[in-house]
mmCIF file of C-alpha atoms and ligand atoms in Angstrom:
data_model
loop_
_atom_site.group_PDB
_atom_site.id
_atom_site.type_symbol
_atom_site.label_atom_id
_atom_site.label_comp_id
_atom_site.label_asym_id
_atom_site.label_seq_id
_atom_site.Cartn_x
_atom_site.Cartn_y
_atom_site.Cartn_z
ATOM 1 C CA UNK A 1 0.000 0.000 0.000
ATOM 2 C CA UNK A 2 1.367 3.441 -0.956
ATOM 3 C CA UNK A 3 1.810 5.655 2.117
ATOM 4 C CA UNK A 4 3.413 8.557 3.247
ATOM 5 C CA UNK A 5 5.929 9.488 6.269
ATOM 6 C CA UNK A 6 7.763 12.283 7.447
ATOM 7 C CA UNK A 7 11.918 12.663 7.391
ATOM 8 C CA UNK A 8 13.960 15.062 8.775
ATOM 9 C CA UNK A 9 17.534 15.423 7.501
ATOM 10 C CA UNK A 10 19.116 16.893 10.740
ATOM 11 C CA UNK A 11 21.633 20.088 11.028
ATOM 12 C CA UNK A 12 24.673 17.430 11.789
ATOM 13 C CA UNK A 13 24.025 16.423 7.936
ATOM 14 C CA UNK A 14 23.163 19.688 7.014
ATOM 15 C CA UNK A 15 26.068 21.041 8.537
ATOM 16 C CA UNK A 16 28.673 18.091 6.898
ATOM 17 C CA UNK A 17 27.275 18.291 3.235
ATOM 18 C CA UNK A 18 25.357 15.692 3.547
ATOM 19 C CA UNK A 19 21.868 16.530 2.306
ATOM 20 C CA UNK A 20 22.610 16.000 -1.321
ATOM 21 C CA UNK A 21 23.734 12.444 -0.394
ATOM 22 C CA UNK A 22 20.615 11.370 2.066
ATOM 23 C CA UNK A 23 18.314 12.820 -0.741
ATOM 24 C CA UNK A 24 20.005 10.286 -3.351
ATOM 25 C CA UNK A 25 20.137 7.249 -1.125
ATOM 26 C CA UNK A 26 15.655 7.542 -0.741
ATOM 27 C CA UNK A 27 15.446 8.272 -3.826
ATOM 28 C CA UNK A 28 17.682 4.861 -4.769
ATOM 29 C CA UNK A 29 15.164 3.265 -2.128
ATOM 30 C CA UNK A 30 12.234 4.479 -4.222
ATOM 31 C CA UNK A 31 10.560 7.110 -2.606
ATOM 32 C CA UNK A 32 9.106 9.927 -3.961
ATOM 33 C CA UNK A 33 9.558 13.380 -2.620
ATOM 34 C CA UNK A 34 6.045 15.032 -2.311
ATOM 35 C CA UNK A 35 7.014 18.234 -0.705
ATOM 36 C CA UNK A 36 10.606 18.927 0.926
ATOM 37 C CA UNK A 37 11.792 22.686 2.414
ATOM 38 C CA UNK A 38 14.526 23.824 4.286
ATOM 39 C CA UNK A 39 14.093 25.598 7.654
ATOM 40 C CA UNK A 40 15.510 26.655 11.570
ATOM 41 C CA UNK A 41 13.256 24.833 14.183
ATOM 42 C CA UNK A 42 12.168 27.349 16.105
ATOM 43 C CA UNK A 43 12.653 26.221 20.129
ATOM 44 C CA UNK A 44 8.604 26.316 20.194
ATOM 45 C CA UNK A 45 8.747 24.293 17.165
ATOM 46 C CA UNK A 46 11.240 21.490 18.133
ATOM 47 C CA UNK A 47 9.699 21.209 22.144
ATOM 48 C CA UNK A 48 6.088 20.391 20.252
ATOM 49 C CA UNK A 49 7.635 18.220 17.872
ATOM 50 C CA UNK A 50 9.016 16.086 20.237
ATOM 51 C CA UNK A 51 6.688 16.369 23.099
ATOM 52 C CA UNK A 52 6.603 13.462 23.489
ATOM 53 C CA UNK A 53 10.216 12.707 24.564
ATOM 54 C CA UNK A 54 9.595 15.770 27.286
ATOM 55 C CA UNK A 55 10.044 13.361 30.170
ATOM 56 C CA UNK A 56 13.347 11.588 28.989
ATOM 57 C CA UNK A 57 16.716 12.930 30.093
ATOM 58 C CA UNK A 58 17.850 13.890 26.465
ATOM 59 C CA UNK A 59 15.051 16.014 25.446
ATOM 60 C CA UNK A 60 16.623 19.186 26.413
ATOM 61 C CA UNK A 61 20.195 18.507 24.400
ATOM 62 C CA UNK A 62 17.534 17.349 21.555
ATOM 63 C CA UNK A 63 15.756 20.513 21.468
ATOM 64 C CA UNK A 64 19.034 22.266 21.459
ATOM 65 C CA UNK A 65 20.588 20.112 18.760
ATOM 66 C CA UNK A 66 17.377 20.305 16.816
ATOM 67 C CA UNK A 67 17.466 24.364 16.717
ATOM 68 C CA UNK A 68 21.194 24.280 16.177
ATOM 69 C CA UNK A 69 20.974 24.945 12.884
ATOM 70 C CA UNK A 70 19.107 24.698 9.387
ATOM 71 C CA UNK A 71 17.641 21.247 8.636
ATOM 72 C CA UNK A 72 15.450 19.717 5.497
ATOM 73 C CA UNK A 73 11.881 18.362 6.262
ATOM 74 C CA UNK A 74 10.069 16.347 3.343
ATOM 75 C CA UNK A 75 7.030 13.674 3.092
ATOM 76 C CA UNK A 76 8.042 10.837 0.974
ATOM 77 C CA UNK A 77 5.914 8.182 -0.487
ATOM 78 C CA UNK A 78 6.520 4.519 -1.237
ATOM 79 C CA UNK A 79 5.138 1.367 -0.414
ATOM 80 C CA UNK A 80 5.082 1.076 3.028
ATOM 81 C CA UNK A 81 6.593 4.056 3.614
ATOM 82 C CA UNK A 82 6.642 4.395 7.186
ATOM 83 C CA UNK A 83 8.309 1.191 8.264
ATOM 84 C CA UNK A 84 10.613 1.113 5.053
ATOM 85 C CA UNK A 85 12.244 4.608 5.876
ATOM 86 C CA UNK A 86 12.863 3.460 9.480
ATOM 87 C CA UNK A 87 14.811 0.150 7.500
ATOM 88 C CA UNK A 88 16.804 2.534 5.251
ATOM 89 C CA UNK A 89 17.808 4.859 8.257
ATOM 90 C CA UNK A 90 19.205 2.390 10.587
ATOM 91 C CA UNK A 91 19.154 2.078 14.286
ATOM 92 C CA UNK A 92 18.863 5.352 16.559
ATOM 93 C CA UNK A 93 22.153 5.154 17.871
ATOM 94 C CA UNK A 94 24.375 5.028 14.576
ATOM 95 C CA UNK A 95 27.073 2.420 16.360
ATOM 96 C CA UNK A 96 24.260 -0.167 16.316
ATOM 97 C CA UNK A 97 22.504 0.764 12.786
ATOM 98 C CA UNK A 98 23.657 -1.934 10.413
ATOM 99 C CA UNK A 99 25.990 -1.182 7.178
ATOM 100 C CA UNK A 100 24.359 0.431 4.156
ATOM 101 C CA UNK A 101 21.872 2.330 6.502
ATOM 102 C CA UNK A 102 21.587 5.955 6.533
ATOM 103 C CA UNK A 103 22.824 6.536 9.959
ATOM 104 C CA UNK A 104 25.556 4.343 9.982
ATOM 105 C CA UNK A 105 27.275 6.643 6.989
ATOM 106 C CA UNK A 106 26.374 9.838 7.964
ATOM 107 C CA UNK A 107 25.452 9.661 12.060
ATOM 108 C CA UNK A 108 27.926 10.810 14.376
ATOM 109 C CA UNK A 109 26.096 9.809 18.069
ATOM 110 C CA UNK A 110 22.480 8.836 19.306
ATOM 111 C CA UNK A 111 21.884 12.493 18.752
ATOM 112 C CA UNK A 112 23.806 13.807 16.039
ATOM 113 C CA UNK A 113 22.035 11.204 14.135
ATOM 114 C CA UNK A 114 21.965 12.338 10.699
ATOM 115 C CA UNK A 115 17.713 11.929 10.118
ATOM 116 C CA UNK A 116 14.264 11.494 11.689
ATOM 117 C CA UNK A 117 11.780 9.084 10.430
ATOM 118 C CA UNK A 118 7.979 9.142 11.812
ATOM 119 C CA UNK A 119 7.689 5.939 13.808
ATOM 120 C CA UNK A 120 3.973 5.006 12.767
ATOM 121 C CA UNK A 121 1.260 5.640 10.615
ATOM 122 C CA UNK A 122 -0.807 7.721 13.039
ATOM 123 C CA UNK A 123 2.086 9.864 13.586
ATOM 124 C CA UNK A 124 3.602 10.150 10.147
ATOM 125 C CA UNK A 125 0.215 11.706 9.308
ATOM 126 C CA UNK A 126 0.479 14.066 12.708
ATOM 127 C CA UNK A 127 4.254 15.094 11.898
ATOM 128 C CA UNK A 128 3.429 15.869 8.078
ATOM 129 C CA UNK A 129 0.626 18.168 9.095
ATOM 130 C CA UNK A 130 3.059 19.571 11.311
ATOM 131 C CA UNK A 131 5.556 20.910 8.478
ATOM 132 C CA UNK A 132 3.153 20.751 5.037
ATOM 133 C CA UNK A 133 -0.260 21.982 4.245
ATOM 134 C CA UNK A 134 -2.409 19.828 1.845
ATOM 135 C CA UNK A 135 -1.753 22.164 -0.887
ATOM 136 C CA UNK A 136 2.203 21.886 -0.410
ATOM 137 C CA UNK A 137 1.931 17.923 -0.802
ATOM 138 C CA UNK A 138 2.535 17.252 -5.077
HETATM 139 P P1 CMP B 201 14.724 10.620 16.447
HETATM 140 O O1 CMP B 201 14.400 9.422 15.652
HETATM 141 O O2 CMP B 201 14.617 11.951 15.770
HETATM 142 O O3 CMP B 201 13.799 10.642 17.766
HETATM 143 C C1 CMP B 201 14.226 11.183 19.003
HETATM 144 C C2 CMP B 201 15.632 11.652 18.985
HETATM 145 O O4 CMP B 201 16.208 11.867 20.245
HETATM 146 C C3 CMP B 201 16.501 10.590 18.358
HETATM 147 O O5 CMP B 201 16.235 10.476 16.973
HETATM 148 C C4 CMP B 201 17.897 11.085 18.734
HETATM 149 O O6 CMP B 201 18.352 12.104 17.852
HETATM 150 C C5 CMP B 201 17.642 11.758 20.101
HETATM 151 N N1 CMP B 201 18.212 11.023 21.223
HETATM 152 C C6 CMP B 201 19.202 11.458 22.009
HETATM 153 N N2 CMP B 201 19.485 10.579 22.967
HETATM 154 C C7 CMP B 201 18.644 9.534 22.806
HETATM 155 C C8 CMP B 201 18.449 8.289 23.498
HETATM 156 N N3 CMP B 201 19.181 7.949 24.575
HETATM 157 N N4 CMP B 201 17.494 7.464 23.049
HETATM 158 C C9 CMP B 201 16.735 7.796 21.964
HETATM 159 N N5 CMP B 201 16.873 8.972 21.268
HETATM 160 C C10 CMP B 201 17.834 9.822 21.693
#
C-alpha cells in the first residue's frame, strides 16, 4: 500500500554536506519526494515536535541540537513508507545501525544522528501536518 511518512535530515548532515547524499540514497530506495523545504526549528517548534520525549533525560540537548541549525523536512511516499524509511535509516544510535543504513554513513552519536523518520502511521500523518499543508503535498 502506498503511504506517506515524514523525514527530517538533521543540522549534523546539514552542517557536513550531507543533504545532497541522504536525498540520493531515498530516492535509490524508491521514494518519492512530495514536498521537501529547508528551515531553523524554532525552540517552540522542536519542544512540540518532540513532546513526546519531554520526560526523557535527552530532550533538552535534543531541542538544542534540533534548533542548532538549518535542517530539510520532506514527506516521501513509497510502499510502506513508514516502516521502510525506518529500514533505510538504521538504528537510533548510529554504532548499532547496520551497514548500508543511513545513519551508519552519515550519524555521528544517538543524537547527532543524521535523520528522523515518523515511527507510525498515526504519527507520520500528525508530523506531516506539522511541516506541510495539503496544498504543499505534489
Ligand atoms: P529521532 O528518531 O529523531 O527521535 C528522538 C531523537 O532523540 C533521536 O532520533 C535522537 O536524535 C535523540 N536522542 C538522544 N538521545 C537519545 C536516546 N538515549 N534514546 C533515543 N533517542 C535519543
Amino acid at each position: 500500500m502506498t503511504q506517506r511518512t515524514l523525514t527530517i535530515i538533521k543540522p549534523d548532515s546539514v552542517e557536513n554536506g550531507n543533504v545532497g547524499n541522504i536525498i540520493a540514497h531515498l530516492e535509490r530506495e524508491g521514494f518519492r519526494i512530495v514536498a521537501a523545504r529547508s528551515l531553523r526549528l524554532t525552540q517552540a517548534q522542536a519542544g512540540a515536535f518532540y513532546a513526546v520525549h519531554r520526560e526523557r533525560p535527552f530532550y533538552t540537548s535534543l531541542v538544542a541540537y534540533m534548533t542548532s541549525g538549518p535542517v530539510w523536512v520532506m514527506c516521501l511516499e513509497r510502499a510502506d513508507a513508514v516502516h521502510y524509511l525506518r529500514a533505510v535509516m538504521g538504528a537510533t544510535n548510529p554504532a548499532d545501525a547496520a551497514e548500508g543504513t543511513i545513519r551508519a554513513a552519515y550519524g555521528t552519536s544517538i543524537e547527532r544522528n543524521a535523520i528522523h523518520g515518523s515511527d507510525s502511521a498515526e504519527n507520520a500523518a500528525i508530523e506531516v501536518a506539522f511541516f506541510f499543508a495539503a496544498s504543499d503535498l505534489v
